[in-house]
Amino acid sequence: MKLLSKEPTLHPTAVVEKSQLGIWTEISAHTYLSDSSLGDYSYVMEYNQIVNSTIGKFCSVASFVRLNPSNHPLNRPTSHHFTYRAAMFGFGDDDEEIFAWRKSNPVTMGHDVWIGHNATVMPGVRIGNGAAIGSSAVVTRNVDPYTIVAGVPAKVIRPRFSDHIAEKLEAMQWWNWSHETLRERLPDFRKSAEEFVEKYCGEQ
Ligand SMILES: CC(C)(COP(=O)(O)OP(=O)(O)OC[C@H]1O[C@@H](n2cnc3c(N)ncnc32)[C@H](O)[C@@H]1OP(=O)(O)O)[C@@H](O)C(=O)NCCC(=O)NCCS
């Protein structure tokens, strides 16, 4: 049986650079994560490329997901990277302006976000707490909290919960509860969101 721990669990083929990983996190095989952060309890499945992204707590990222695929400059005579990765071609200095532009467009995900298989989230997109992204979606616009989107480009399929339940869950911030509290309250996490909110509304 696989047992995770406070120390992040990394598959030997995963590559993690310049990133922060929270407790109880997991990165699966052949995933590349760079200039990003992964909140507590979040996990990333196989063959992901995640760059310049902030991922909240308790997020589930399926396989073959791309978060923040870099854009190339389209206003130059060529979109090819020799104009900015010049050094590796022996053309002189790299063009830092392009890298700064990319840096200024991070992908930001809240807590309890589920990203379906093969989805792509474009630069600069913000995804709210509790949202779900369907398989193979291309997300080009911000996604509201507790909203399910899918398709190319991604459009709203339906809200995950009523506004009342979504607001209560967001206000409750259960994702900040301690490990012990989560263990204790696990039976309630297996009930409906309505019952959960009814029981814990008002608690921190
Ligand atoms: C997006 C998703 C969560 C929606 O689930 P749902 O709310 O139960 O939606 P439904 O199955 O009732 O479908 C509602 C509509 O959305 C469409 N739809 C559902 N998933 C879609 C997707 N990924 N892309 C495009 N359209 C999709 C359906 O065709 C349906 O359209 P219609 O009303 O015109 O018939 C689910 O379909 C999905 O993509 N899950 C991701 C699974 C996955 O990748 N898992 C990886 C392992 S973690």
PDB file of C-alpha atoms and ligand atoms in Angstrom:
ATOM      1  CA  MET A   1       0.000   0.000   0.000  1.00  0.00           C
ATOM      2  CA  LYS A   2       1.253   3.468  -0.868  1.00  0.00           C
ATOM      3  CA  LEU A   3       1.629   5.725   2.166  1.00  0.00           C
ATOM      4  CA  LEU A   4       2.219   9.433   1.709  1.00  0.00           C
ATOM      5  CA  SER A   5       3.876  11.603   4.342  1.00  0.00           C
ATOM      6  CA  LYS A   6       4.464  15.182   5.359  1.00  0.00           C
ATOM      7  CA  GLU A   7       7.492  15.058   3.072  1.00  0.00           C
ATOM      8  CA  PRO A   8       6.427  15.408  -0.581  1.00  0.00           C
ATOM      9  CA  THR A   9       6.425  12.114  -2.517  1.00  0.00           C
ATOM     10  CA  LEU A  10       8.190  12.403  -5.865  1.00  0.00           C
ATOM     11  CA  HIS A  11       8.395   9.649  -8.485  1.00  0.00           C
ATOM     12  CA  PRO A  12      12.047   9.142  -9.509  1.00  0.00           C
ATOM     13  CA  THR A  13      11.270  10.322 -13.047  1.00  0.00           C
ATOM     14  CA  ALA A  14       9.576  13.554 -11.890  1.00  0.00           C
ATOM     15  CA  VAL A  15      11.525  16.803 -12.264  1.00  0.00           C
ATOM     16  CA  VAL A  16      10.840  19.660  -9.849  1.00  0.00           C
ATOM     17  CA  GLU A  17      12.731  22.938 -10.206  1.00  0.00           C
ATOM     18  CA  LYS A  18      12.499  26.241  -8.315  1.00  0.00           C
ATOM     19  CA  SER A  19       9.212  25.180  -6.724  1.00  0.00           C
ATOM     20  CA  GLN A  20       7.645  24.733  -3.296  1.00  0.00           C
ATOM     21  CA  LEU A  21       5.767  21.587  -2.364  1.00  0.00           C
ATOM     22  CA  GLY A  22       3.436  21.438   0.625  1.00  0.00           C
ATOM     23  CA  ILE A  23       2.927  18.584   3.048  1.00  0.00           C
ATOM     24  CA  TRP A  24       1.222  15.350   1.928  1.00  0.00           C
ATOM     25  CA  THR A  25       1.782  16.249  -1.730  1.00  0.00           C
ATOM     26  CA  GLU A  26       2.607  13.825  -4.527  1.00  0.00           C
ATOM     27  CA  ILE A  27       4.155  14.219  -7.978  1.00  0.00           C
ATOM     28  CA  SER A  28       3.784  11.188 -10.262  1.00  0.00           C
ATOM     29  CA  ALA A  29       5.933   9.815 -13.077  1.00  0.00           C
ATOM     30  CA  HIS A  30       7.307  11.961 -15.902  1.00  0.00           C
ATOM     31  CA  THR A  31       5.866  15.183 -14.542  1.00  0.00           C
ATOM     32  CA  TYR A  32       7.776  18.442 -14.846  1.00  0.00           C
ATOM     33  CA  LEU A  33       7.096  21.260 -12.386  1.00  0.00           C
ATOM     34  CA  SER A  34       8.981  24.530 -12.536  1.00  0.00           C
ATOM     35  CA  ASP A  35       8.655  27.966 -10.865  1.00  0.00           C
ATOM     36  CA  SER A  36       5.467  26.775  -9.192  1.00  0.00           C
ATOM     37  CA  SER A  37       3.972  25.928  -5.847  1.00  0.00           C
ATOM     38  CA  LEU A  38       1.770  23.012  -4.852  1.00  0.00           C
ATOM     39  CA  GLY A  39      -0.351  23.425  -1.743  1.00  0.00           C
ATOM     40  CA  ASP A  40      -0.733  20.859   1.038  1.00  0.00           C
ATOM     41  CA  TYR A  41      -2.390  17.549   0.064  1.00  0.00           C
ATOM     42  CA  SER A  42      -2.462  18.413  -3.641  1.00  0.00           C
ATOM     43  CA  TYR A  43      -1.299  15.826  -6.162  1.00  0.00           C
ATOM     44  CA  VAL A  44      -0.253  15.823  -9.759  1.00  0.00           C
ATOM     45  CA  MET A  45      -0.539  12.681 -11.881  1.00  0.00           C
ATOM     46  CA  GLU A  46       1.649  11.479 -14.785  1.00  0.00           C
ATOM     47  CA  TYR A  47       3.041  13.421 -17.748  1.00  0.00           C
ATOM     48  CA  ASN A  48       2.151  16.921 -16.590  1.00  0.00           C
ATOM     49  CA  GLN A  49       3.980  20.085 -17.520  1.00  0.00           C
ATOM     50  CA  ILE A  50       3.397  22.769 -14.928  1.00  0.00           C
ATOM     51  CA  VAL A  51       5.235  26.057 -15.219  1.00  0.00           C
ATOM     52  CA  ASN A  52       4.859  29.352 -13.358  1.00  0.00           C
ATOM     53  CA  SER A  53       1.699  28.241 -11.586  1.00  0.00           C
ATOM     54  CA  THR A  54       0.314  28.478  -8.083  1.00  0.00           C
ATOM     55  CA  ILE A  55      -1.784  25.504  -7.031  1.00  0.00           C
ATOM     56  CA  GLY A  56      -3.762  25.648  -3.814  1.00  0.00           C
ATOM     57  CA  LYS A  57      -4.393  22.946  -1.234  1.00  0.00           C
ATOM     58  CA  PHE A  58      -6.323  19.724  -1.917  1.00  0.00           C
ATOM     59  CA  CYS A  59      -6.107  20.093  -5.686  1.00  0.00           C
ATOM     60  CA  SER A  60      -6.270  17.056  -7.979  1.00  0.00           C
ATOM     61  CA  VAL A  61      -4.434  17.320 -11.277  1.00  0.00           C
ATOM     62  CA  ALA A  62      -5.024  14.389 -13.661  1.00  0.00           C
ATOM     63  CA  SER A  63      -2.472  13.096 -16.191  1.00  0.00           C
ATOM     64  CA  PHE A  64      -1.314  14.851 -19.385  1.00  0.00           C
ATOM     65  CA  VAL A  65      -2.280  18.270 -18.041  1.00  0.00           C
ATOM     66  CA  ARG A  66      -0.489  21.420 -19.126  1.00  0.00           C
ATOM     67  CA  LEU A  67      -0.645  24.422 -16.817  1.00  0.00           C
ATOM     68  CA  ASN A  68       0.673  27.612 -18.363  1.00  0.00           C
ATOM     69  CA  PRO A  69       2.068  26.627 -21.766  1.00  0.00           C
ATOM     70  CA  SER A  70       4.367  29.500 -22.683  1.00  0.00           C
ATOM     71  CA  ASN A  71       3.360  31.860 -25.433  1.00  0.00           C
ATOM     72  CA  HIS A  72       5.818  32.816 -28.142  1.00  0.00           C
ATOM     73  CA  PRO A  73       5.982  36.388 -29.451  1.00  0.00           C
ATOM     74  CA  LEU A  74       3.652  36.726 -32.447  1.00  0.00           C
ATOM     75  CA  ASN A  75       4.534  40.330 -33.271  1.00  0.00           C
ATOM     76  CA  ARG A  76       8.099  39.512 -34.319  1.00  0.00           C
ATOM     77  CA  PRO A  77       9.097  38.374 -37.808  1.00  0.00           C
ATOM     78  CA  THR A  78       9.345  34.852 -36.389  1.00  0.00           C
ATOM     79  CA  SER A  79       7.805  33.112 -33.387  1.00  0.00           C
ATOM     80  CA  HIS A  80      10.869  30.803 -33.190  1.00  0.00           C
ATOM     81  CA  HIS A  81      12.758  30.939 -29.915  1.00  0.00           C
ATOM     82  CA  PHE A  82      16.135  31.901 -31.378  1.00  0.00           C
ATOM     83  CA  THR A  83      15.093  35.541 -30.964  1.00  0.00           C
ATOM     84  CA  TYR A  84      14.939  35.170 -27.184  1.00  0.00           C
ATOM     85  CA  ARG A  85      16.924  32.001 -26.437  1.00  0.00           C
ATOM     86  CA  ALA A  86      19.700  33.516 -28.481  1.00  0.00           C
ATOM     87  CA  ALA A  87      22.647  32.308 -26.397  1.00  0.00           C
ATOM     88  CA  MET A  88      22.163  28.633 -27.148  1.00  0.00           C
ATOM     89  CA  PHE A  89      22.445  29.345 -30.855  1.00  0.00           C
ATOM     90  CA  GLY A  90      25.578  31.458 -30.386  1.00  0.00           C
ATOM     91  CA  PHE A  91      23.659  34.631 -31.273  1.00  0.00           C
ATOM     92  CA  GLY A  92      24.559  36.614 -28.137  1.00  0.00           C
ATOM     93  CA  ASP A  93      22.481  37.357 -25.037  1.00  0.00           C
ATOM     94  CA  ASP A  94      19.046  35.965 -24.325  1.00  0.00           C
ATOM     95  CA  ASP A  95      16.128  38.418 -24.412  1.00  0.00           C
ATOM     96  CA  GLU A  96      14.964  38.625 -20.780  1.00  0.00           C
ATOM     97  CA  GLU A  97      11.919  40.704 -21.754  1.00  0.00           C
ATOM     98  CA  ILE A  98      10.128  37.608 -23.067  1.00  0.00           C
ATOM     99  CA  PHE A  99      10.809  35.673 -19.872  1.00  0.00           C
ATOM    100  CA  ALA A 100       9.590  38.606 -17.752  1.00  0.00           C
ATOM    101  CA  TRP A 101       6.398  38.755 -19.857  1.00  0.00           C
ATOM    102  CA  ARG A 102       5.792  35.041 -19.259  1.00  0.00           C
ATOM    103  CA  LYS A 103       6.491  35.432 -15.541  1.00  0.00           C
ATOM    104  CA  SER A 104       3.864  38.178 -15.325  1.00  0.00           C
ATOM    105  CA  ASN A 105       1.158  35.764 -16.514  1.00  0.00           C
ATOM    106  CA  PRO A 106       1.024  32.952 -13.932  1.00  0.00           C
ATOM    107  CA  VAL A 107      -1.751  30.399 -13.679  1.00  0.00           C
ATOM    108  CA  THR A 108      -3.392  30.627 -10.261  1.00  0.00           C
ATOM    109  CA  MET A 109      -5.581  27.907  -8.811  1.00  0.00           C
ATOM    110  CA  GLY A 110      -7.457  28.062  -5.533  1.00  0.00           C
ATOM    111  CA  HIS A 111      -8.100  25.139  -3.191  1.00  0.00           C
ATOM    112  CA  ASP A 112     -10.031  21.939  -3.951  1.00  0.00           C
ATOM    113  CA  VAL A 113      -9.705  22.387  -7.709  1.00  0.00           C
ATOM    114  CA  TRP A 114      -9.948  19.286  -9.929  1.00  0.00           C
ATOM    115  CA  ILE A 115      -8.257  19.432 -13.334  1.00  0.00           C
ATOM    116  CA  GLY A 116      -9.399  16.641 -15.685  1.00  0.00           C
ATOM    117  CA  HIS A 117      -7.244  14.497 -17.946  1.00  0.00           C
ATOM    118  CA  ASN A 118      -5.431  16.239 -20.785  1.00  0.00           C
ATOM    119  CA  ALA A 119      -6.670  19.735 -19.907  1.00  0.00           C
ATOM    120  CA  THR A 120      -4.685  22.869 -20.734  1.00  0.00           C
ATOM    121  CA  VAL A 121      -4.895  26.040 -18.669  1.00  0.00           C
ATOM    122  CA  MET A 122      -3.595  29.041 -20.570  1.00  0.00           C
ATOM    123  CA  PRO A 123      -1.258  31.736 -19.187  1.00  0.00           C
ATOM    124  CA  GLY A 124      -2.776  34.243 -16.782  1.00  0.00           C
ATOM    125  CA  VAL A 125      -5.907  32.213 -16.004  1.00  0.00           C
ATOM    126  CA  ARG A 126      -7.248  32.186 -12.427  1.00  0.00           C
ATOM    127  CA  ILE A 127      -9.325  29.255 -11.239  1.00  0.00           C
ATOM    128  CA  GLY A 128     -11.463  29.708  -8.149  1.00  0.00           C
ATOM    129  CA  ASN A 129     -11.770  27.428  -5.123  1.00  0.00           C
ATOM    130  CA  GLY A 130     -13.738  24.248  -5.681  1.00  0.00           C
ATOM    131  CA  ALA A 131     -13.874  24.522  -9.488  1.00  0.00           C
ATOM    132  CA  ALA A 132     -13.653  21.488 -11.805  1.00  0.00           C
ATOM    133  CA  ILE A 133     -12.160  21.426 -15.305  1.00  0.00           C
ATOM    134  CA  GLY A 134     -13.387  18.713 -17.709  1.00  0.00           C
ATOM    135  CA  SER A 135     -11.147  16.316 -19.634  1.00  0.00           C
ATOM    136  CA  SER A 136      -9.346  17.890 -22.599  1.00  0.00           C
ATOM    137  CA  ALA A 137     -10.609  21.403 -21.846  1.00  0.00           C
ATOM    138  CA  VAL A 138      -8.630  24.408 -23.009  1.00  0.00           C
ATOM    139  CA  VAL A 139      -9.220  27.031 -20.336  1.00  0.00           C
ATOM    140  CA  THR A 140      -8.709  30.519 -21.736  1.00  0.00           C
ATOM    141  CA  ARG A 141     -10.767  32.580 -19.263  1.00  0.00           C
ATOM    142  CA  ASN A 142     -10.943  32.776 -15.472  1.00  0.00           C
ATOM    143  CA  VAL A 143     -13.141  30.173 -13.785  1.00  0.00           C
ATOM    144  CA  ASP A 144     -15.411  31.191 -10.898  1.00  0.00           C
ATOM    145  CA  PRO A 145     -15.347  29.289  -7.607  1.00  0.00           C
ATOM    146  CA  TYR A 146     -17.339  26.047  -7.508  1.00  0.00           C
ATOM    147  CA  THR A 147     -17.972  26.121 -11.249  1.00  0.00           C
ATOM    148  CA  ILE A 148     -17.587  23.192 -13.675  1.00  0.00           C
ATOM    149  CA  VAL A 149     -16.227  24.063 -17.111  1.00  0.00           C
ATOM    150  CA  ALA A 150     -15.347  21.936 -20.147  1.00  0.00           C
ATOM    151  CA  GLY A 151     -14.682  22.123 -23.875  1.00  0.00           C
ATOM    152  CA  VAL A 152     -12.484  24.095 -26.260  1.00  0.00           C
ATOM    153  CA  PRO A 153     -12.538  26.902 -25.339  1.00  0.00           C
ATOM    154  CA  ALA A 154     -13.849  25.920 -21.906  1.00  0.00           C
ATOM    155  CA  LYS A 155     -17.391  27.052 -21.122  1.00  0.00           C
ATOM    156  CA  VAL A 156     -19.492  26.687 -17.990  1.00  0.00           C
ATOM    157  CA  ILE A 157     -21.365  23.355 -17.844  1.00  0.00           C
ATOM    158  CA  ARG A 158     -23.009  24.009 -14.501  1.00  0.00           C
ATOM    159  CA  PRO A 159     -22.302  25.294 -11.011  1.00  0.00           C
ATOM    160  CA  ARG A 160     -21.046  22.553  -8.712  1.00  0.00           C
ATOM    161  CA  PHE A 161     -23.324  23.623  -5.858  1.00  0.00           C
ATOM    162  CA  SER A 162     -25.952  26.245  -5.131  1.00  0.00           C
ATOM    163  CA  ASP A 163     -24.539  29.709  -4.389  1.00  0.00           C
ATOM    164  CA  HIS A 164     -25.496  29.229  -0.745  1.00  0.00           C
ATOM    165  CA  ILE A 165     -23.464  26.014  -0.343  1.00  0.00           C
ATOM    166  CA  ALA A 166     -20.528  27.347  -2.370  1.00  0.00           C
ATOM    167  CA  GLU A 167     -20.359  30.521  -0.269  1.00  0.00           C
ATOM    168  CA  LYS A 168     -20.506  28.560   2.982  1.00  0.00           C
ATOM    169  CA  LEU A 169     -17.770  26.164   1.880  1.00  0.00           C
ATOM    170  CA  GLU A 170     -15.525  29.031   0.813  1.00  0.00           C
ATOM    171  CA  ALA A 171     -16.140  30.918   4.043  1.00  0.00           C
ATOM    172  CA  MET A 172     -15.495  27.807   6.124  1.00  0.00           C
ATOM    173  CA  GLN A 173     -12.034  27.276   4.567  1.00  0.00           C
ATOM    174  CA  TRP A 174     -11.965  23.624   5.627  1.00  0.00           C
ATOM    175  CA  TRP A 175      -8.706  23.292   3.656  1.00  0.00           C
ATOM    176  CA  ASN A 176      -6.976  25.066   6.547  1.00  0.00           C
ATOM    177  CA  TRP A 177      -8.088  22.494   9.109  1.00  0.00           C
ATOM    178  CA  SER A 178      -5.352  20.466  10.782  1.00  0.00           C
ATOM    179  CA  HIS A 179      -4.479  16.900   9.799  1.00  0.00           C
ATOM    180  CA  GLU A 180      -6.019  15.680  13.059  1.00  0.00           C
ATOM    181  CA  THR A 181      -9.253  17.588  12.452  1.00  0.00           C
ATOM    182  CA  LEU A 182      -9.489  16.193   8.922  1.00  0.00           C
ATOM    183  CA  ARG A 183      -9.002  12.650  10.221  1.00  0.00           C
ATOM    184  CA  GLU A 184     -11.633  13.167  12.892  1.00  0.00           C
ATOM    185  CA  ARG A 185     -14.153  14.691  10.482  1.00  0.00           C
ATOM    186  CA  LEU A 186     -13.536  12.275   7.592  1.00  0.00           C
ATOM    187  CA  PRO A 187     -16.995  10.648   7.994  1.00  0.00           C
ATOM    188  CA  ASP A 188     -18.570  14.055   7.397  1.00  0.00           C
ATOM    189  CA  PHE A 189     -16.490  14.622   4.248  1.00  0.00           C
ATOM    190  CA  ARG A 190     -18.150  11.453   2.919  1.00  0.00           C
ATOM    191  CA  LYS A 191     -21.606  13.007   3.257  1.00  0.00           C
ATOM    192  CA  SER A 192     -23.225  15.529   0.926  1.00  0.00           C
ATOM    193  CA  ALA A 193     -21.918  19.092   0.863  1.00  0.00           C
ATOM    194  CA  GLU A 194     -25.325  20.220   2.137  1.00  0.00           C
ATOM    195  CA  GLU A 195     -25.055  18.037   5.258  1.00  0.00           C
ATOM    196  CA  PHE A 196     -21.442  19.088   5.724  1.00  0.00           C
ATOM    197  CA  VAL A 197     -22.275  22.790   5.581  1.00  0.00           C
ATOM    198  CA  GLU A 198     -25.239  22.267   7.898  1.00  0.00           C
ATOM    199  CA  LYS A 199     -22.945  20.696  10.497  1.00  0.00           C
ATOM    200  CA  TYR A 200     -19.885  22.927  10.275  1.00  0.00           C
ATOM    201  CA  CYS A 201     -21.238  26.276   9.139  1.00  0.00           C
ATOM    202  CA  GLY A 202     -19.716  28.972  11.310  1.00  0.00           C
ATOM    203  CA  GLU A 203     -16.717  26.878  12.410  1.00  0.00           C
ATOM    204  CA  GLN A 204     -13.172  27.776  11.446  1.00  0.00           C
TER     205      GLN A 204
HETATM  206  C1  LIG B   1     -16.665  17.968 -16.753  1.00  0.00           C
HETATM  207  C2  LIG B   1     -17.230  16.794 -15.959  1.00  0.00           C
HETATM  208  C3  LIG B   1     -16.738  16.858 -14.528  1.00  0.00           C
HETATM  209  C4  LIG B   1     -18.743  17.060 -16.055  1.00  0.00           C
HETATM  210  O1  LIG B   1     -19.478  16.145 -15.356  1.00  0.00           O
HETATM  211  P1  LIG B   1     -21.078  16.345 -15.240  1.00  0.00           P
HETATM  212  O2  LIG B   1     -21.403  17.622 -14.579  1.00  0.00           O
HETATM  213  O3  LIG B   1     -21.572  15.101 -14.613  1.00  0.00           O
HETATM  214  O4  LIG B   1     -21.523  16.546 -16.739  1.00  0.00           O
HETATM  215  P2  LIG B   1     -22.416  15.623 -17.686  1.00  0.00           P
HETATM  216  O5  LIG B   1     -21.753  14.321 -17.924  1.00  0.00           O
HETATM  217  O6  LIG B   1     -23.820  15.617 -17.142  1.00  0.00           O
HETATM  218  O7  LIG B   1     -22.400  16.451 -19.025  1.00  0.00           O
HETATM  219  C5  LIG B   1     -23.009  17.736 -19.152  1.00  0.00           C
HETATM  220  C6  LIG B   1     -22.706  18.258 -20.550  1.00  0.00           C
HETATM  221  O8  LIG B   1     -21.299  18.566 -20.630  1.00  0.00           O
HETATM  222  C7  LIG B   1     -20.692  17.821 -21.688  1.00  0.00           C
HETATM  223  N1  LIG B   1     -19.357  17.417 -21.239  1.00  0.00           N
HETATM  224  C8  LIG B   1     -19.052  16.690 -20.143  1.00  0.00           C
HETATM  225  N2  LIG B   1     -17.732  16.543 -20.032  1.00  0.00           N
HETATM  226  C9  LIG B   1     -17.181  17.195 -21.058  1.00  0.00           C
HETATM  227  C10 LIG B   1     -15.865  17.391 -21.479  1.00  0.00           C
HETATM  228  N3  LIG B   1     -14.825  16.911 -20.775  1.00  0.00           N
HETATM  229  N4  LIG B   1     -15.655  18.119 -22.590  1.00  0.00           N
HETATM  230  C11 LIG B   1     -16.709  18.628 -23.307  1.00  0.00           C
HETATM  231  N5  LIG B   1     -17.988  18.475 -22.945  1.00  0.00           N
HETATM  232  C12 LIG B   1     -18.220  17.759 -21.847  1.00  0.00           C
HETATM  233  C13 LIG B   1     -21.617  16.642 -21.928  1.00  0.00           C
HETATM  234  O9  LIG B   1     -21.485  16.152 -23.241  1.00  0.00           O
HETATM  235  C14 LIG B   1     -22.968  17.261 -21.657  1.00  0.00           C
HETATM  236  O10 LIG B   1     -23.344  18.020 -22.783  1.00  0.00           O
HETATM  237  P3  LIG B   1     -24.896  18.042 -23.284  1.00  0.00           P
HETATM  238  O11 LIG B   1     -25.652  18.670 -22.147  1.00  0.00           O
HETATM  239  O12 LIG B   1     -24.836  18.903 -24.503  1.00  0.00           O
HETATM  240  O13 LIG B   1     -25.265  16.632 -23.513  1.00  0.00           O
HETATM  241  C15 LIG B   1     -16.817  15.408 -16.532  1.00  0.00           C
HETATM  242  O14 LIG B   1     -17.506  15.122 -17.740  1.00  0.00           O
HETATM  243  C16 LIG B   1     -15.311  15.345 -16.813  1.00  0.00           C
HETATM  244  O15 LIG B   1     -14.779  15.777 -17.846  1.00  0.00           O
HETATM  245  N6  LIG B   1     -14.581  14.767 -15.843  1.00  0.00           N
HETATM  246  C17 LIG B   1     -13.136  14.662 -15.869  1.00  0.00           C
HETATM  247  C18 LIG B   1     -12.707  13.190 -15.773  1.00  0.00           C
HETATM  248  C19 LIG B   1     -11.211  13.068 -15.748  1.00  0.00           C
HETATM  249  O16 LIG B   1     -10.527  13.622 -16.576  1.00  0.00           O
HETATM  250  N7  LIG B   1     -10.689  12.361 -14.773  1.00  0.00           N
HETATM  251  C20 LIG B   1      -9.244  12.233 -14.635  1.00  0.00           C
HETATM  252  C21 LIG B   1      -8.887  11.405 -13.433  1.00  0.00           C
HETATM  253  S1  LIG B   1      -8.670  12.418 -12.007  1.00  0.00           S
END
